[in-house]
Short mmCIF file of C-alpha atoms in Angstrom, two decimals:
data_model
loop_
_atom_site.label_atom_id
_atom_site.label_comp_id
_atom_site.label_asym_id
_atom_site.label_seq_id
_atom_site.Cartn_x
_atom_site.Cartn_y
_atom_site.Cartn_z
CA UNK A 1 107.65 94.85 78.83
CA UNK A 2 106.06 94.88 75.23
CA UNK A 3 103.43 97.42 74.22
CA UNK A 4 101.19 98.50 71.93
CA UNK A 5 99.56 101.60 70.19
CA UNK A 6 95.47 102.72 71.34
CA UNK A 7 93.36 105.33 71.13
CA UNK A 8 94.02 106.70 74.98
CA UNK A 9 97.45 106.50 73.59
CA UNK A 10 100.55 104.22 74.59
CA UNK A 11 99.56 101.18 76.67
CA UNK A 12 100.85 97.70 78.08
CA UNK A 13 100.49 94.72 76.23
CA UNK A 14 98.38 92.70 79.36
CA UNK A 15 100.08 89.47 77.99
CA UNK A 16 103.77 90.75 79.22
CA UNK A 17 103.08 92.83 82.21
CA UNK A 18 105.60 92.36 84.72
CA UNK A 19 105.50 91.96 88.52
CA UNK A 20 107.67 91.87 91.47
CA UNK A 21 107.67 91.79 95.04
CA UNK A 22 109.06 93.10 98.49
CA UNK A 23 109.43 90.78 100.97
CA UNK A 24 109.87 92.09 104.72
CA UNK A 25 110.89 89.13 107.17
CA UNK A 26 111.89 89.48 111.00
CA UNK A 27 114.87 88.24 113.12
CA UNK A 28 113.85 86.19 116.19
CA UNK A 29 116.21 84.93 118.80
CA UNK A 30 116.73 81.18 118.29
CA UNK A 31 116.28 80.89 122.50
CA UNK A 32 113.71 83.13 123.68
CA UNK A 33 111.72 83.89 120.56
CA UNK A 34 111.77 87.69 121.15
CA UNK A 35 112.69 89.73 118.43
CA UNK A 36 116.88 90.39 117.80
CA UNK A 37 118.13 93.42 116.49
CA UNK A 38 120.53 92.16 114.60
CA UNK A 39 119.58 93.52 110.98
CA UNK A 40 122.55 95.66 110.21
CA UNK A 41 124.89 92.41 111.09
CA UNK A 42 122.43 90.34 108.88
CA UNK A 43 122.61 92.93 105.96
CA UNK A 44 126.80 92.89 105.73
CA UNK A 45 126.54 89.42 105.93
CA UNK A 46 124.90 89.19 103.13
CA UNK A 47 127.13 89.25 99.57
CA UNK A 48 126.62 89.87 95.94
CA UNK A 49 123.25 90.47 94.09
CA UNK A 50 121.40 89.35 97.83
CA UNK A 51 123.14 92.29 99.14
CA UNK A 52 122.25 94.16 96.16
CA UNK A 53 118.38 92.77 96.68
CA UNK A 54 118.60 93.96 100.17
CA UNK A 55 116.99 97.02 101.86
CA UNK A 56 117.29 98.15 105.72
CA UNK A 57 114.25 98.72 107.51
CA UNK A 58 112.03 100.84 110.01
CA UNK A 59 113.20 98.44 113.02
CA UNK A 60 116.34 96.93 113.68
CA UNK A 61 114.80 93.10 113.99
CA UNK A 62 113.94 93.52 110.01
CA UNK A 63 115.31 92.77 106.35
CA UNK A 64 113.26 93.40 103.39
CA UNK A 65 114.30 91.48 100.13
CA UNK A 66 113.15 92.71 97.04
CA UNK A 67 113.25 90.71 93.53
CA UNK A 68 114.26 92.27 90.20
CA UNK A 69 111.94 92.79 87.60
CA UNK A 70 110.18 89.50 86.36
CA UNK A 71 108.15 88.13 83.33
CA UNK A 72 106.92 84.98 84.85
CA UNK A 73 105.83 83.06 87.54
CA UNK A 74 108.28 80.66 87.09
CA UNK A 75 111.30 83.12 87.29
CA UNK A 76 110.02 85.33 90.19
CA UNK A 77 109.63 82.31 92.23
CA UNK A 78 113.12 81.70 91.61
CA UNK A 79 113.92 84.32 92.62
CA UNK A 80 112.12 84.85 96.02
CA UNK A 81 113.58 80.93 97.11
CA UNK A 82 116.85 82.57 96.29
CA UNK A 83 116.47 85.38 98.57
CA UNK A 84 114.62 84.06 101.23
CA UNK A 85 117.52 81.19 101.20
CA UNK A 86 120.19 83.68 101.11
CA UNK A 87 118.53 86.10 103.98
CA UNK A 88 118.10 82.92 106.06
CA UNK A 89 121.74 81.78 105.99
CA UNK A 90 122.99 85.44 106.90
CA UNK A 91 121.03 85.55 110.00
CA UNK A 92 122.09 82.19 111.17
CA UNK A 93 125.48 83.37 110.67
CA UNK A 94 124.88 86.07 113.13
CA UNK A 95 122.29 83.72 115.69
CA UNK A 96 118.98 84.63 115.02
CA UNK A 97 116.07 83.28 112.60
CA UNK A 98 114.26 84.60 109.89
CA UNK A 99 110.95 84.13 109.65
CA UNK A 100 107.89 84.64 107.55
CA UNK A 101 105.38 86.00 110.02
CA UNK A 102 102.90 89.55 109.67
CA UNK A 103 103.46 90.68 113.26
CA UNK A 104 105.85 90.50 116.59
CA UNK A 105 104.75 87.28 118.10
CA UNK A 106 106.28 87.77 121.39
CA UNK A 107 108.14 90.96 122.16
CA UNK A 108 110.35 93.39 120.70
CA UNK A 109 112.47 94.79 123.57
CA UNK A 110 114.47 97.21 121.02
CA UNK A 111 112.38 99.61 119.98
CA UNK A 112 114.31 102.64 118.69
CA UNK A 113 114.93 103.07 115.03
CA UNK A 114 117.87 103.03 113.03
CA UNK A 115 119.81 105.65 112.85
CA UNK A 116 118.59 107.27 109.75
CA UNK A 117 117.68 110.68 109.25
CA UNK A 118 114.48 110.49 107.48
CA UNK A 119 113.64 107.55 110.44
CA UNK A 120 114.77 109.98 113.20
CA UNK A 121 111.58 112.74 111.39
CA UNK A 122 109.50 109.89 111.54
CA UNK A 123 110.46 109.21 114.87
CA UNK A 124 109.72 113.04 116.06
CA UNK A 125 106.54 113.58 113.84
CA UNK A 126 104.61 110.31 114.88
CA UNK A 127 105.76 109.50 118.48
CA UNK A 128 105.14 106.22 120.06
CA UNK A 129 103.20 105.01 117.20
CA UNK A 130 106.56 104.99 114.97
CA UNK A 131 108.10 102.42 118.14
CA UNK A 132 105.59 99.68 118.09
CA UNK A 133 106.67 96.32 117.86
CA UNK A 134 107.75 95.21 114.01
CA UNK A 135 105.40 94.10 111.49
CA UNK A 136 105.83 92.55 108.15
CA UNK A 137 104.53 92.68 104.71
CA UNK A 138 104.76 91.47 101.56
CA UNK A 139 104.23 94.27 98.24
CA UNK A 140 103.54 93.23 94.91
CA UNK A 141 104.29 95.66 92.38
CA UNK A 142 102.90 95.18 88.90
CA UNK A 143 104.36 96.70 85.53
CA UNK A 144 101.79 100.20 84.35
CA UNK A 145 103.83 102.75 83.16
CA UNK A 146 100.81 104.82 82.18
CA UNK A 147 99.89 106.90 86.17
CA UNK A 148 96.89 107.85 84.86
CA UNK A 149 95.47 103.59 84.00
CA UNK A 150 97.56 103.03 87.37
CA UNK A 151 95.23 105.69 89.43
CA UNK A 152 91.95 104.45 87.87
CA UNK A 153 92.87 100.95 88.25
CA UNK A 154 93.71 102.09 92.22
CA UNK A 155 89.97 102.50 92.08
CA UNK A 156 88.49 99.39 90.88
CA UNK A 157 90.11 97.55 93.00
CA UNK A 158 89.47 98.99 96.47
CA UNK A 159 86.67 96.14 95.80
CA UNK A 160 88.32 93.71 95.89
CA UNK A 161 91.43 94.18 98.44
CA UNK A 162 89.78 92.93 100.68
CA UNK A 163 89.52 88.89 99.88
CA UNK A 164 93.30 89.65 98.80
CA UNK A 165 93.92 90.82 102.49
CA UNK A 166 92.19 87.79 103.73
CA UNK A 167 94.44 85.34 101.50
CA UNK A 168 97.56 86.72 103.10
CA UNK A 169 96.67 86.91 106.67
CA UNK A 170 99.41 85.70 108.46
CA UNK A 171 99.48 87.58 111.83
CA UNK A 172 97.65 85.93 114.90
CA UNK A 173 99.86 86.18 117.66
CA UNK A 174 100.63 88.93 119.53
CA UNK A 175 102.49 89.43 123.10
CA UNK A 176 102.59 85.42 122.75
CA UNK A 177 98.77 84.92 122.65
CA UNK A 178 96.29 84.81 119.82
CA UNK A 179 94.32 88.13 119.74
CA UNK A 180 91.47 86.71 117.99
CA UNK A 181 92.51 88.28 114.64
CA UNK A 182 94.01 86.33 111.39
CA UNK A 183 96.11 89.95 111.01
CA UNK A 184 97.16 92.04 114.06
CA UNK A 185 99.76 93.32 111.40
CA UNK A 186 96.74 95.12 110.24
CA UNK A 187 95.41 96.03 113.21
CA UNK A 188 98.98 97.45 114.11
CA UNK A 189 98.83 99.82 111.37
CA UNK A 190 95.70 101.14 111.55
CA UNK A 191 97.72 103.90 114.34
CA UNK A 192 99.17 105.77 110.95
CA UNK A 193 97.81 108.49 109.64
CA UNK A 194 99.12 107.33 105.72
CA UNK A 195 98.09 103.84 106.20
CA UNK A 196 94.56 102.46 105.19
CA UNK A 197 92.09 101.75 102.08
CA UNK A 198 93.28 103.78 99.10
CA UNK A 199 90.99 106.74 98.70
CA UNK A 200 88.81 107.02 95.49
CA UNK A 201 90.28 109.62 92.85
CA UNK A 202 89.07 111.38 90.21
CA UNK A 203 92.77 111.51 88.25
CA UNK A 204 96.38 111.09 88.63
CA UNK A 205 96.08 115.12 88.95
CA UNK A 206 93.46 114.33 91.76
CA UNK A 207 95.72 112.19 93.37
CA UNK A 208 98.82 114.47 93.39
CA UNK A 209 96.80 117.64 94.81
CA UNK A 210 95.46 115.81 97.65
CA UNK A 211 98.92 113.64 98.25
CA UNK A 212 100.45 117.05 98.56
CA UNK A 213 97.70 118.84 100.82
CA UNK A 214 98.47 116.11 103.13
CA UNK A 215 101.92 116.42 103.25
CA UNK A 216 101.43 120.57 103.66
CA UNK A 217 99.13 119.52 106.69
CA UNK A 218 101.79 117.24 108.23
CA UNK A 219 100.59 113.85 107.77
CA UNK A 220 102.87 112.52 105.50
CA UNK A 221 106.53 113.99 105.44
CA UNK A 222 106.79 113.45 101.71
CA UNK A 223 105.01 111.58 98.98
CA UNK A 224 106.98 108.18 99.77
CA UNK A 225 105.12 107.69 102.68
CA UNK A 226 101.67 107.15 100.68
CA UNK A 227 101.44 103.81 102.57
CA UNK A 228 97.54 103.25 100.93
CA UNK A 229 96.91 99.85 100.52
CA UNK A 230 97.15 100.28 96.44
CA UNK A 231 98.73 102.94 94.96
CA UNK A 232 101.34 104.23 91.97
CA UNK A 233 104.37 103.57 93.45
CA UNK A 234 106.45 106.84 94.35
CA UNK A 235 109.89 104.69 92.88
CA UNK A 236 109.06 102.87 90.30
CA UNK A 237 106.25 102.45 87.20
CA UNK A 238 103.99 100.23 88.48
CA UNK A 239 100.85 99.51 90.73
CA UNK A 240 101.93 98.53 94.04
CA UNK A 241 99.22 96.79 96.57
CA UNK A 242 101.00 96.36 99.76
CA UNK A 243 97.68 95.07 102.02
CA UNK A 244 98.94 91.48 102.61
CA UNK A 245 100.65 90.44 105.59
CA UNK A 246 104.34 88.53 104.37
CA UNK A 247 103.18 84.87 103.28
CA UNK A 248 104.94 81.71 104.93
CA UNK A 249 106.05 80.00 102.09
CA UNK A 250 107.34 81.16 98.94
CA UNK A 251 104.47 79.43 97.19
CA UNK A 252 102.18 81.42 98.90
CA UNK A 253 103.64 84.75 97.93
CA UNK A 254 103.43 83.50 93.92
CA UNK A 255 99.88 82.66 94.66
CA UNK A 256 99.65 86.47 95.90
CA UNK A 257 101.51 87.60 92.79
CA UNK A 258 99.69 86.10 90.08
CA UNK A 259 96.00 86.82 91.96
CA UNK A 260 96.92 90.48 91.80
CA UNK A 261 98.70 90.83 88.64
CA UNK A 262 95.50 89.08 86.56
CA UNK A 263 93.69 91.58 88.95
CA UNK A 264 95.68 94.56 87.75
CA UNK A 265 95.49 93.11 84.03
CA UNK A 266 91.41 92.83 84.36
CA UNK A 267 91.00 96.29 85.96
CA UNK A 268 93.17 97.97 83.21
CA UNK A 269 91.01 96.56 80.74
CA UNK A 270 88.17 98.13 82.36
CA UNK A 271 89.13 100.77 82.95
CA UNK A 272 90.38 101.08 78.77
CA UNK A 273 86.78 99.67 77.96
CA UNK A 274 84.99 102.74 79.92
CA UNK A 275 83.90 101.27 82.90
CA UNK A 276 83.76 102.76 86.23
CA UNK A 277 84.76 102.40 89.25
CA UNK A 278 81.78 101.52 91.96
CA UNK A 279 81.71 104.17 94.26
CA UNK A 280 82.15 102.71 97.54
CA UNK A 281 81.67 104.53 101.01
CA UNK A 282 85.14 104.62 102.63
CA UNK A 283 83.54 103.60 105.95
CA UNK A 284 82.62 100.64 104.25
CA UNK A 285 85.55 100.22 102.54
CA UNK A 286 87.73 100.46 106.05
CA UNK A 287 85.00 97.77 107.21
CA UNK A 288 85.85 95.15 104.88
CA UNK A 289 89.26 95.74 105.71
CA UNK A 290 89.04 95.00 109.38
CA UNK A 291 87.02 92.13 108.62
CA UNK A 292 89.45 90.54 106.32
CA UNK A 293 92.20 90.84 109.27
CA UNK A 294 89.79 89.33 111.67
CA UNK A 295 88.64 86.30 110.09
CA UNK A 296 90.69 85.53 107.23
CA UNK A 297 89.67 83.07 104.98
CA UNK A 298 88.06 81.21 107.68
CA UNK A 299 84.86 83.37 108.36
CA UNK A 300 82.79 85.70 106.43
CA UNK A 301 83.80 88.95 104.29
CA UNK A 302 81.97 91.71 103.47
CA UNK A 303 80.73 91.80 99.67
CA UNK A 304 81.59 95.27 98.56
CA UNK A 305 79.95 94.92 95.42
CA UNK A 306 76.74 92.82 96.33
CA UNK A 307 76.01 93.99 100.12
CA UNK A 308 75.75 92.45 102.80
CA UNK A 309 78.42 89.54 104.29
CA UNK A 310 79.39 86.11 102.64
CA UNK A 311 81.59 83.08 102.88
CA UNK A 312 85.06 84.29 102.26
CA UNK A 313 85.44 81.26 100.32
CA UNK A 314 82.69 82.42 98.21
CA UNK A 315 84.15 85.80 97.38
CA UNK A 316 87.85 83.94 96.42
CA UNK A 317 85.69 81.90 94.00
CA UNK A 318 84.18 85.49 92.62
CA UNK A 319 87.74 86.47 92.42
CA UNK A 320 88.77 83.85 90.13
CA UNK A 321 85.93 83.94 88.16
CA UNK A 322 86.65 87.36 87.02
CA UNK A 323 89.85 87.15 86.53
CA UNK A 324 90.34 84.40 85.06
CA UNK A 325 90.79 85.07 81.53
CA UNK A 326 93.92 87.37 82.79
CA UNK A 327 95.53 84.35 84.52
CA UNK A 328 95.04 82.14 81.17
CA UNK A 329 96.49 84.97 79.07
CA UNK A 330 99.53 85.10 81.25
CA UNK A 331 100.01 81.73 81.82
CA UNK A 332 99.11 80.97 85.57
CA UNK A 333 95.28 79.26 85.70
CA UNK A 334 96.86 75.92 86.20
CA UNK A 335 99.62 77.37 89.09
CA UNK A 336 96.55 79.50 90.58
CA UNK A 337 94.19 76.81 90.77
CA UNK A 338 96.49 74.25 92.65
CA UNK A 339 97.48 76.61 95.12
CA UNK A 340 94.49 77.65 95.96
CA UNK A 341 93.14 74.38 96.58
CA UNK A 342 96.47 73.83 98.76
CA UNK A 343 94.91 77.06 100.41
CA UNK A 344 91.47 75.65 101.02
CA UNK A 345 92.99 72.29 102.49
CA UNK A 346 95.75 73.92 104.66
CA UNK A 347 94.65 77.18 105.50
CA UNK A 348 96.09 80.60 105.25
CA UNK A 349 99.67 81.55 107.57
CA UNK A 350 97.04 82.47 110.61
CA UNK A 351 95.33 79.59 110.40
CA UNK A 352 98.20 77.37 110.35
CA UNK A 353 99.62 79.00 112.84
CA UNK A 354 96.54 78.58 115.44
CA UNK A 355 96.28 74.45 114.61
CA UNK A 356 100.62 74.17 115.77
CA UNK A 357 99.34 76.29 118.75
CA UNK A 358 96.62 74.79 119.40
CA UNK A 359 98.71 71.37 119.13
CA UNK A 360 101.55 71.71 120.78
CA UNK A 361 100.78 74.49 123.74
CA UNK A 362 104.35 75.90 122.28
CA UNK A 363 105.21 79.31 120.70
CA UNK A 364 108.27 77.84 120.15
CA UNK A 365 106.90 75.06 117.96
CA UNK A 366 105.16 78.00 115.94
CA UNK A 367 108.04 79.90 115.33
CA UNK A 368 110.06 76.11 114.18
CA UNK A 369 107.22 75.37 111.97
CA UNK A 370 107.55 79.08 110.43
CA UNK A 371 111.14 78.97 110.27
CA UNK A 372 110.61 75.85 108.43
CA UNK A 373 108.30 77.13 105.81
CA UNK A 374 109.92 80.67 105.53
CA UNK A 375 113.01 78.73 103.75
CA UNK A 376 111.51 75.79 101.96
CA UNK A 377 111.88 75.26 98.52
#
């Protein structure tokens, strides 16, 4: 990452900031559907730099692959066909799927955790909320080395989460019915006590104080389990938003990228130029939230800036017009534009999801048309 000297002192060049992203994926069984807990078998199957890429999970039906650091769109797409290729062939060597989908769709009959120390505390502190059924997401992490731009910019764009929660939704199924939400990976979540809309703060100082109050009154163990849905990330020097549900296709998940990367990019400059952050009741906040899980892309959102409740279509569109110059800058209007209108044609994961269902009559044929997609090229 390239930077350059200013008057708040040393700060990235927007051109050059970097992303990458966490993928978490589950392990079905190829017969019944239900989730296999297989994940340890799937990880030592797994060789060189994919092993490397690798991380084990909360349940034992997960994999998380994470990319390396990446300058382009281009490159971390690579990469993330790569992985998703590699994961896929691992679990077929050990009989089960991987697959791209937010939420259990059927059943997860294994619900203990791994055996893991810091998952055993979890375990204990939380209770039956730590043993629901699996849910996936995908994180995008974008290069800001400076905490204090990343907190600020944490503000700004409570605002806007929202219409990115709504592109991602891919979570519709639950128990093998549709519960009438576009995420019930969101809903899912809602149970933690660390999970949610990031709060509003004042400075990274701000942020640390009340990070550790919480942990001194027991609802976090430590400061890596800030699970807000932006926030500095505890490991590395970036911004991570982790609100989206894991994205069907790789294309899907660069779409993600590059939306909040130009987002991150516009905010920062904001924030540089002196503007604040619209103070936003969290109640409000947490309503656009559950909105965005319930209809997606194909209702209404809540405007956070404007009032009242819109066309999600018509806040995507506000989206892009304010961050557009970011996504020219770094490369990705043309890549943007043509997924989205693949988006607007085909429909978010949920909503592809609901039209095989609806179809077919067949979880079955879901879970083939996911497989599918989860390791296309």
């Amino acid at each position: 990452m390239a930077y350059r000297s200013a008057t708040a002192g040393i700060v990235p060049d927007l051109s050059t900031l970097t992303l990458g992203v966490e993928e978490e994926f589950l392990l079905l069984d190829p017969d019944s559907g239900r989730n296999l807990p297989v994940a340890d078998q799937v990880l030592a199957a797994l060789r060189g730099p994919a092993r490397d890429q690798s991380r084990q999970e909360f349940r034992h039906s997960m994999v998380e692959m994470v990319t390396p650091v990446c300058a382009d769109l281009g490159e971390l797409r690579a990469h993330l066909v790569a992985l998703r290729r590699w994961a896929a062939e691992a679990a077929t060597a050990v009989g089960a799927r991987l697959v791209a989908i937010g939420a259990t769709p059927l059943a997860e009959p294994h619900l203990t955790v791994p055996d893991e120390p810091r998952y055993h505390a979890m375990s204990r502190r939380y209770g039956p909320v730590a043993h629901d059924p699996a849910v996936c997401g995908c994180h995008v992490h974008v290069g800001l080395p400076d905490r204090e731009l990343a907190v600020r910019v944490c503000n700004h764009l409570r605002v806007w989460l929202p219409v990115v929660q709504a592109i991602t939704t891919n979570s519709p199924l639950h128990d093998g019915h549709d519960t009438g939400h576009a995420s019930w990976r969101s809903m899912q979540l809602e149970r933690w006590p660390s999970i949610g809309p990031t709060p509003y703060f004042d400075s990274a100082a701000d942020y640390d104080r009340t990070v550790d109050e919480l942990i001194a009154a027991g609802i976090m163990l430590d400061a890596a389990m800030v699970y807000w849905y932006a926030r500095p990330s505890s490991a590395y020097p970036t911004v991570e938003v982790r609100v989206g549900d894991v994205c069907p296709s790789v294309d899907d998940t660069v779409l993600v990228a590059a939306l909040v990367r130009s987002l991150v990019a516009t905010l920062a400059d904001d924030v540089r130029a002196g503007v604040t952050a619209t103070p936003i009741r969290d109640c409000l906040v947490a309503a656009a939230h559950w909105r965005a899980a319930h209809d997606g892309l194909d209702g209404e959102l809540i405007d956070l800036r404007g009032g009242g409740t819109r066309p999600a279509w018509a806040l995507v569109d506000e989206l892009m017009a304010v961050i557009a110059p970011a996504l020219l800058r770094h490369g990705d209007l043309g890549y943007v534009l043509a997924q989205l209108a693949r988006l607007r044609r085909d429909g978010t994961g949920a909503t592809r999801q609901r039209r095989v269902l609806e179809r077919t009559g067949d979880l079955r044929a879901v879970i083939d048309d996911l497989v599918a997609r989860t390791a296309a090229s």
